[in-house]
Amino acid sequence: MGTGRSEELDLGQAPGRPGRAAYDGPLLAVDDLSVTFTRRGRRDVRAVDGVSFAIRPGETVGLVGESGSGKSVTALAVMGLLPGRGVRVGGSVRLEGEELLGASDDRLRDLRGREMAMVFQDPMTSLNPVVSIGVQVTEVLRRHRDMTREQASVEAASLLRRVGIPDPVRRLKDYPHQLSGGMRQRALIASALACRPRLLICDEPTTALDVTIQAQILDLLRQLVRESGTALLMITHDLGVVAGLCDTVHVMYSGRVVESAPRRPLFGSPRHPYTGGLLASIPRLDAPRGAPLHPIQGSPNDTIPWESGCAFAPRCEDRVDACTTSAPALEVRGNASVRCWNPLPPPGRTAAVQEVRA
Amino acid sequence: MTAPHELGAAADPRTAMVLAGAEEGGSLGRDAWRRLRRDPAAVVGFLLVVLFVAVAVLAPWLAPYSPTDTPGQGTVTPTNIPGPSAEHWMGLDNLGRDELSRVLYGARQSLIIGVVSLLLGASAGILLGLLAGAFGGWVDNIVMRVVDMMLAVPQLLFAIAVAAMLGQSLTSVMIAIGVTNVPVFARILRGSMLAQRGSDYALAATSLGVRRRFVVLRHVLPNSLSPVIVQGTLALATAIIDAAGLAFLGLSGSDPAVPEWGRMLSETQRFLASAFHLAVFPGLAIVVAALGFTLLGESLREALDPKYRR
C-alpha cells in the first residue's frame, strides 16, 4: 500500500459529538445474543445462540464460520435489520453503552448509516438498478447530515474518489450496470462510510469479487480502519481475509462461538478441532502436486443440538464420550476461549501432533 | 495475502481501460428500448398502435363523409345495402351512411374509452397495490381480500353489472371497464413490490438509515413498475374489446348517432344476411386495434424482463 497516498483516503475522525468523551468501554458490546426463528407449525430454529463479543474503536474483529453458522444473522441482529415477525432476539447489543435491542425504529434508523453501517456481500444486487449511483450515495448524506442536493453531490464525488473510483463526477450519473463489480463494491463502501460511522460491518464484502479486486477492497478497508479509527466487524468464511485483516477472531459453529482468540494464536495454535480443521483444509501452495486436500468430514447438517452435546461432535475426529452427552462451555484456555471437551493441545505440542496425524 | 499495489484506480491504466470498455450510455430504459426495436412483433404492434391513434385523432380529415351524413339515402333499402365500391370503400350501412367514415370515427370512441378506463383502473389499482405492497401485514390482507372478491366475478360480467347500475352513458362504460382493471393492477403491483421489498438493495438502503417511505418510493416502487406498464398496454387492448362487448350487449353511450365499433356490430346483426360487410369492417377494426396493443405489450414484457436479457 502506498503510504504516500494516505492523505487521499483521509476520512478523518468522526466529527466531535458531544457526550462521547465520558464513555470508554468497547464501542460495540454484544452480550449473550440469541436469535430464534419461529414459524407456526414448525420447530423453532435457533440461528444464533449465546454469542458475546466486543469491538473497540479502531479494532477489527472477524466472525468466521461456514454457511449457516449464524454469522450474517448476528450482523443483521446488531443492525436491527431482522424482520419484525417470526424472529425472537434475546441478549443485549450495546453501541457505546446504548442498548440497541428494543430501541425504537426511529432511533435505529437514526443510528443506521450515521453511527453504524453495513456493506453487503453481493455488490451486483445491493445497488438499486434503476437509480443512479449519485442518488444512492447522496441519499445517506442528505438523510443524516442535512445536506442540500448540491452539497451532497460534491461530498459524494469526493467520497467516490477516496474509495478509488476514477472520474467520480461522471460516475455519479451512471447506473449500477455500467460499473464493474469492484467499482460497485467501492460505491457501496463509499455510501456506508459517507457519514463516518463508528462501526462498520462487512458481511463477506469480497465473496462476490474476483481475487485481485478482493485484495484491493481489503486494502481499502484496512486503510480506512487505520486512518479513521472505525471499528470493523468482518464477517467471512475466508480465513485468508481473517489473516490479513482481523485483530481478534471468533469462530462460529452452528450458532455458537466455539473459539475466540487473537489472530496470531488462532492461526499458530488453534485449540478447537473445528478451527484446526478449517486451517488444515486450506490448500497449501507448497504441497506436492496431487497431494490430497484435507476437508472436515461430514457436512454442516450433521449436527446435534447444543442442548444435548457439542454440535460439532458428529464431525469431530477428537470426539470423547462427554461430547455427545453435554454441551461444553466457552472456557478461557491460555489466550483463547474454547468451547470444547477435548481441545487440541496448546502450542509446542501442536507440530508433533500434526505430524502424527499426517 | 495481499500483494502491495496502488489504491487509486485512476492511476491504474488497466482499470481505466476496463472502464472505457464498459457498456456505454443509457439506463435500463434505453436498454429495453434497444431490445424492443429489434423485435419484429414490437415494431408491428407499435405501427398498429400508431395507426389506431392517428386515425382516431385525424378522423375528421381522413373520413370522406361525416359519420351522420347519409350519402346513400334513397338507394339503400333493408334488402339492398351496397357493399364496398370505388366510391364507398367499405360500402354503406342500413341507413345509407358511409361505413368507412363511421369506422374511422369509431376509433375515437374506442381510444377515449380505452385511455380513460385505463387511467381510472390503473390509478385506483396502483393506489391499492401500493398500500398493500408498502405496508404489508393487515393492510395487505384487507386490500387483497377486497381485490380477491372483485376478481371472483368474471370481468365482463362485472363490467356489465357496473354499467347497468350506472345507466346508459359513455362515462358509465368507462367507469365499468376501469373498475374491472382495478384488481388486476393492484395484484400485479403488490406482488412485484413484495418481491422487491426483500431485495438486497432495499436492505442495503435500510441499513443506511434511509426512511421507510424513501425505501418504498425511491427503491421498491420504481423497480416494481415494469409489469404494471406492460399490463397497461394489455389493458388497453381488453378495454377496446370490452367496450365493443358492452356496446354489442346494448350498454354503450346514449347517443346512437356517435359511431362505435361494438354498437355497429350489434346493429348489423339484423342485416347479416344481406350486408356481410357491415360486420367485417368494424370487427376488423377491433381486431387490429387490440392486436396492436397486445403485440406491443407482450414484447414490452419481454424487453423489460431481465430473464430475457442476453
XYZ file of C-alpha atoms in Angstrom, chain A residues 38-289:
252
model
C -40.192 -19.137 14.792
C -42.803 -20.303 12.389
C -46.191 -21.585 13.179
C -46.330 -25.330 12.846
C -42.549 -25.663 12.642
C -39.842 -26.280 15.208
C -38.096 -23.104 16.296
C -34.696 -22.619 14.726
C -32.090 -21.073 16.944
C -29.727 -19.464 14.444
C -27.592 -17.600 16.964
C -27.130 -18.876 20.489
C -25.411 -17.007 23.285
C -22.937 -15.093 21.174
C -20.848 -12.487 23.011
C -18.085 -10.279 21.719
C -16.885 -6.706 21.897
C -15.191 -4.337 19.486
C -13.105 -1.340 20.482
C -12.696 1.683 18.236
C -10.125 1.018 15.549
C -10.248 -2.699 16.131
C -11.092 -5.283 13.509
C -12.953 -8.327 14.682
C -13.563 -11.325 12.492
C -16.615 -13.535 12.684
C -15.758 -16.750 10.908
C -17.839 -19.759 10.089
C -19.330 -21.708 7.263
C -22.721 -21.030 5.681
C -25.500 -21.340 8.209
C -23.308 -20.854 11.246
C -25.204 -17.690 12.157
C -22.651 -15.041 11.340
C -24.808 -12.997 8.947
C -27.804 -13.258 11.259
C -25.599 -11.900 14.055
C -24.725 -8.911 11.878
C -28.355 -8.280 10.956
C -29.335 -8.523 14.621
C -26.713 -5.939 15.562
C -28.014 -3.597 12.869
C -31.612 -4.256 13.869
C -32.394 -5.386 10.336
C -34.045 -8.687 11.136
C -37.729 -8.825 10.178
C -40.086 -7.918 12.986
C -42.202 -11.017 12.760
C -41.180 -14.610 13.214
C -37.899 -13.711 14.892
C -37.084 -13.642 18.596
C -33.932 -11.790 19.567
C -32.526 -12.095 23.074
C -29.493 -10.862 24.955
C -28.017 -7.440 24.567
C -26.358 -5.343 21.871
C -24.895 -2.075 23.106
C -23.372 0.610 20.931
C -21.341 2.915 23.139
C -23.370 1.735 26.067
C -26.725 2.320 24.391
C -28.904 -0.742 24.225
C -29.995 -1.389 20.636
C -32.260 -4.393 21.142
C -35.684 -2.964 21.839
C -34.666 0.522 20.742
C -37.367 2.311 18.759
C -37.397 2.026 14.984
C -36.831 5.758 14.700
C -33.795 5.612 16.943
C -32.369 2.677 14.999
C -32.928 4.477 11.711
C -31.054 7.460 13.108
C -28.146 5.271 14.135
C -28.008 3.194 10.980
C -25.882 4.889 8.375
C -24.659 7.503 10.841
C -23.127 5.532 13.717
C -23.101 2.088 12.188
C -23.211 0.957 8.606
C -23.035 -2.271 6.721
C -21.522 -3.463 3.463
C -23.223 -6.468 1.973
C -21.936 -9.490 0.199
C -23.144 -9.017 -3.327
C -22.471 -5.630 -4.923
C -24.404 -6.771 -8.000
C -27.716 -6.826 -6.164
C -27.075 -4.371 -3.340
C -27.391 -1.344 -5.597
C -30.757 -0.333 -6.967
C -30.583 -0.953 -10.737
C -32.917 1.890 -11.717
C -31.434 4.645 -9.584
C -28.171 6.383 -10.403
C -25.103 5.877 -8.221
C -25.218 9.544 -7.283
C -28.694 9.334 -5.810
C -27.796 6.213 -3.877
C -24.670 7.716 -2.354
C -26.147 11.141 -1.637
C -29.262 9.637 -0.092
C -27.472 8.794 3.136
C -25.731 12.189 3.266
C -28.991 14.024 2.897
C -30.665 11.779 5.436
C -28.109 12.101 8.215
C -26.110 15.212 7.527
C -28.902 17.501 6.355
C -27.071 18.433 3.187
C -28.661 20.091 0.208
C -28.615 18.242 -3.072
C -25.606 20.236 -4.293
C -23.570 19.831 -1.120
C -24.354 16.131 -1.047
C -23.246 15.534 -4.608
C -19.974 17.394 -4.069
C -19.387 15.297 -0.968
C -20.419 12.107 -2.783
C -17.926 12.790 -5.564
C -15.129 13.188 -3.051
C -16.224 10.001 -1.281
C -16.102 8.073 -4.538
C -12.661 9.460 -5.241
C -11.476 8.445 -1.786
C -12.534 4.853 -2.268
C -10.669 4.762 -5.555
C -13.312 5.389 -8.197
C -11.850 7.448 -11.039
C -13.795 10.268 -12.665
C -16.286 10.347 -9.786
C -18.368 13.247 -11.093
C -19.242 11.262 -14.189
C -19.752 8.083 -12.208
C -22.380 9.796 -10.086
C -24.629 9.966 -13.120
C -24.032 6.343 -14.038
C -26.306 3.447 -13.248
C -25.100 0.352 -11.420
C -25.000 -1.826 -14.537
C -22.405 0.500 -16.027
C -19.961 -0.217 -13.199
C -17.832 -3.305 -12.688
C -18.272 -5.446 -9.594
C -15.293 -3.930 -7.837
C -16.494 -0.410 -8.630
C -19.920 -1.223 -7.295
C -18.498 -2.555 -4.055
C -16.413 0.605 -3.778
C -19.540 2.681 -4.312
C -21.330 0.711 -1.612
C -18.410 1.170 0.744
C -18.468 4.875 -0.077
C -22.126 5.173 0.886
C -21.590 3.090 4.019
C -18.735 5.401 5.049
C -20.453 8.601 3.968
C -21.357 9.676 7.489
C -18.157 8.336 9.059
C -19.836 5.630 11.100
C -18.034 4.438 14.224
C -18.884 0.844 13.418
C -18.677 -0.755 10.006
C -19.993 -4.254 9.478
C -18.813 -6.037 6.365
C -20.736 -9.175 5.508
C -18.452 -11.125 3.204
C -17.673 -7.980 1.202
C -15.286 -9.737 -1.142
C -17.000 -13.059 -1.729
C -18.648 -11.978 -4.977
C -15.482 -10.376 -6.352
C -12.544 -11.873 -8.161
C -9.282 -12.297 -6.341
C -7.381 -9.203 -7.462
C -10.365 -6.993 -6.695
C -10.709 -8.755 -3.345
C -7.192 -7.699 -2.474
C -7.906 -4.099 -3.465
C -11.088 -3.939 -1.411
C -9.378 -5.455 1.615
C -6.525 -2.958 1.310
C -9.086 -0.204 1.149
C -10.867 -1.438 4.274
C -7.600 -1.869 6.141
C -6.585 1.667 5.303
C -9.953 3.103 6.284
C -9.893 1.399 9.644
C -6.371 2.554 10.368
C -6.995 6.127 9.418
C -10.472 6.781 10.730
C -10.494 4.673 13.857
C -13.604 2.897 12.630
C -14.366 -0.349 14.357
C -14.766 -3.097 11.800
C -16.749 -6.277 12.156
C -15.641 -8.556 9.371
C -17.888 -11.464 8.574
C -16.322 -14.052 6.364
C -15.716 -17.689 5.706
C -12.370 -16.893 4.137
C -9.542 -17.451 6.577
C -7.233 -15.590 4.223
C -9.291 -12.445 4.795
C -9.094 -13.016 8.536
C -5.349 -13.484 8.450
C -4.850 -10.248 6.559
C -7.231 -8.032 8.446
C -8.514 -9.087 11.839
C -7.125 -8.426 15.288
C -9.451 -10.809 17.057
C -11.326 -13.743 15.612
C -14.468 -15.503 16.747
C -15.123 -18.830 15.113
C -18.785 -19.787 14.971
C -20.278 -23.197 14.544
C -23.992 -23.912 14.412
C -24.948 -20.618 16.050
C -22.389 -20.565 18.865
C -18.899 -19.220 19.199
C -16.613 -22.219 19.534
C -13.317 -20.404 19.719
C -12.291 -16.794 20.297
C -8.690 -15.786 20.058
C -6.387 -13.062 18.816
C -5.304 -13.662 15.246
C -1.797 -14.991 15.856
C -2.604 -17.650 18.440
C -5.607 -18.698 16.415
C -3.545 -19.371 13.339
C -0.492 -20.578 15.253
C -2.202 -22.978 17.563
C -5.915 -23.432 17.086
C -7.475 -25.075 20.119
C -10.886 -26.108 18.849
C -10.875 -29.092 16.499
C -13.194 -27.184 14.134
C -10.765 -24.282 13.852
C -7.981 -26.793 13.406
C -9.971 -28.483 10.671
C -10.639 -25.182 8.909
C -6.961 -24.308 8.911
C -5.936 -27.779 7.794
C -8.393 -27.610 4.909
C -6.724 -24.585 3.287
C -4.879 -25.817 0.211
C -1.165 -25.183 0.531
C 0.850 -23.775 -2.327
C 3.934 -25.687 -1.211
C 2.189 -29.027 -1.043
C 3.318 -31.507 -3.678
C 1.187 -31.734 -6.805
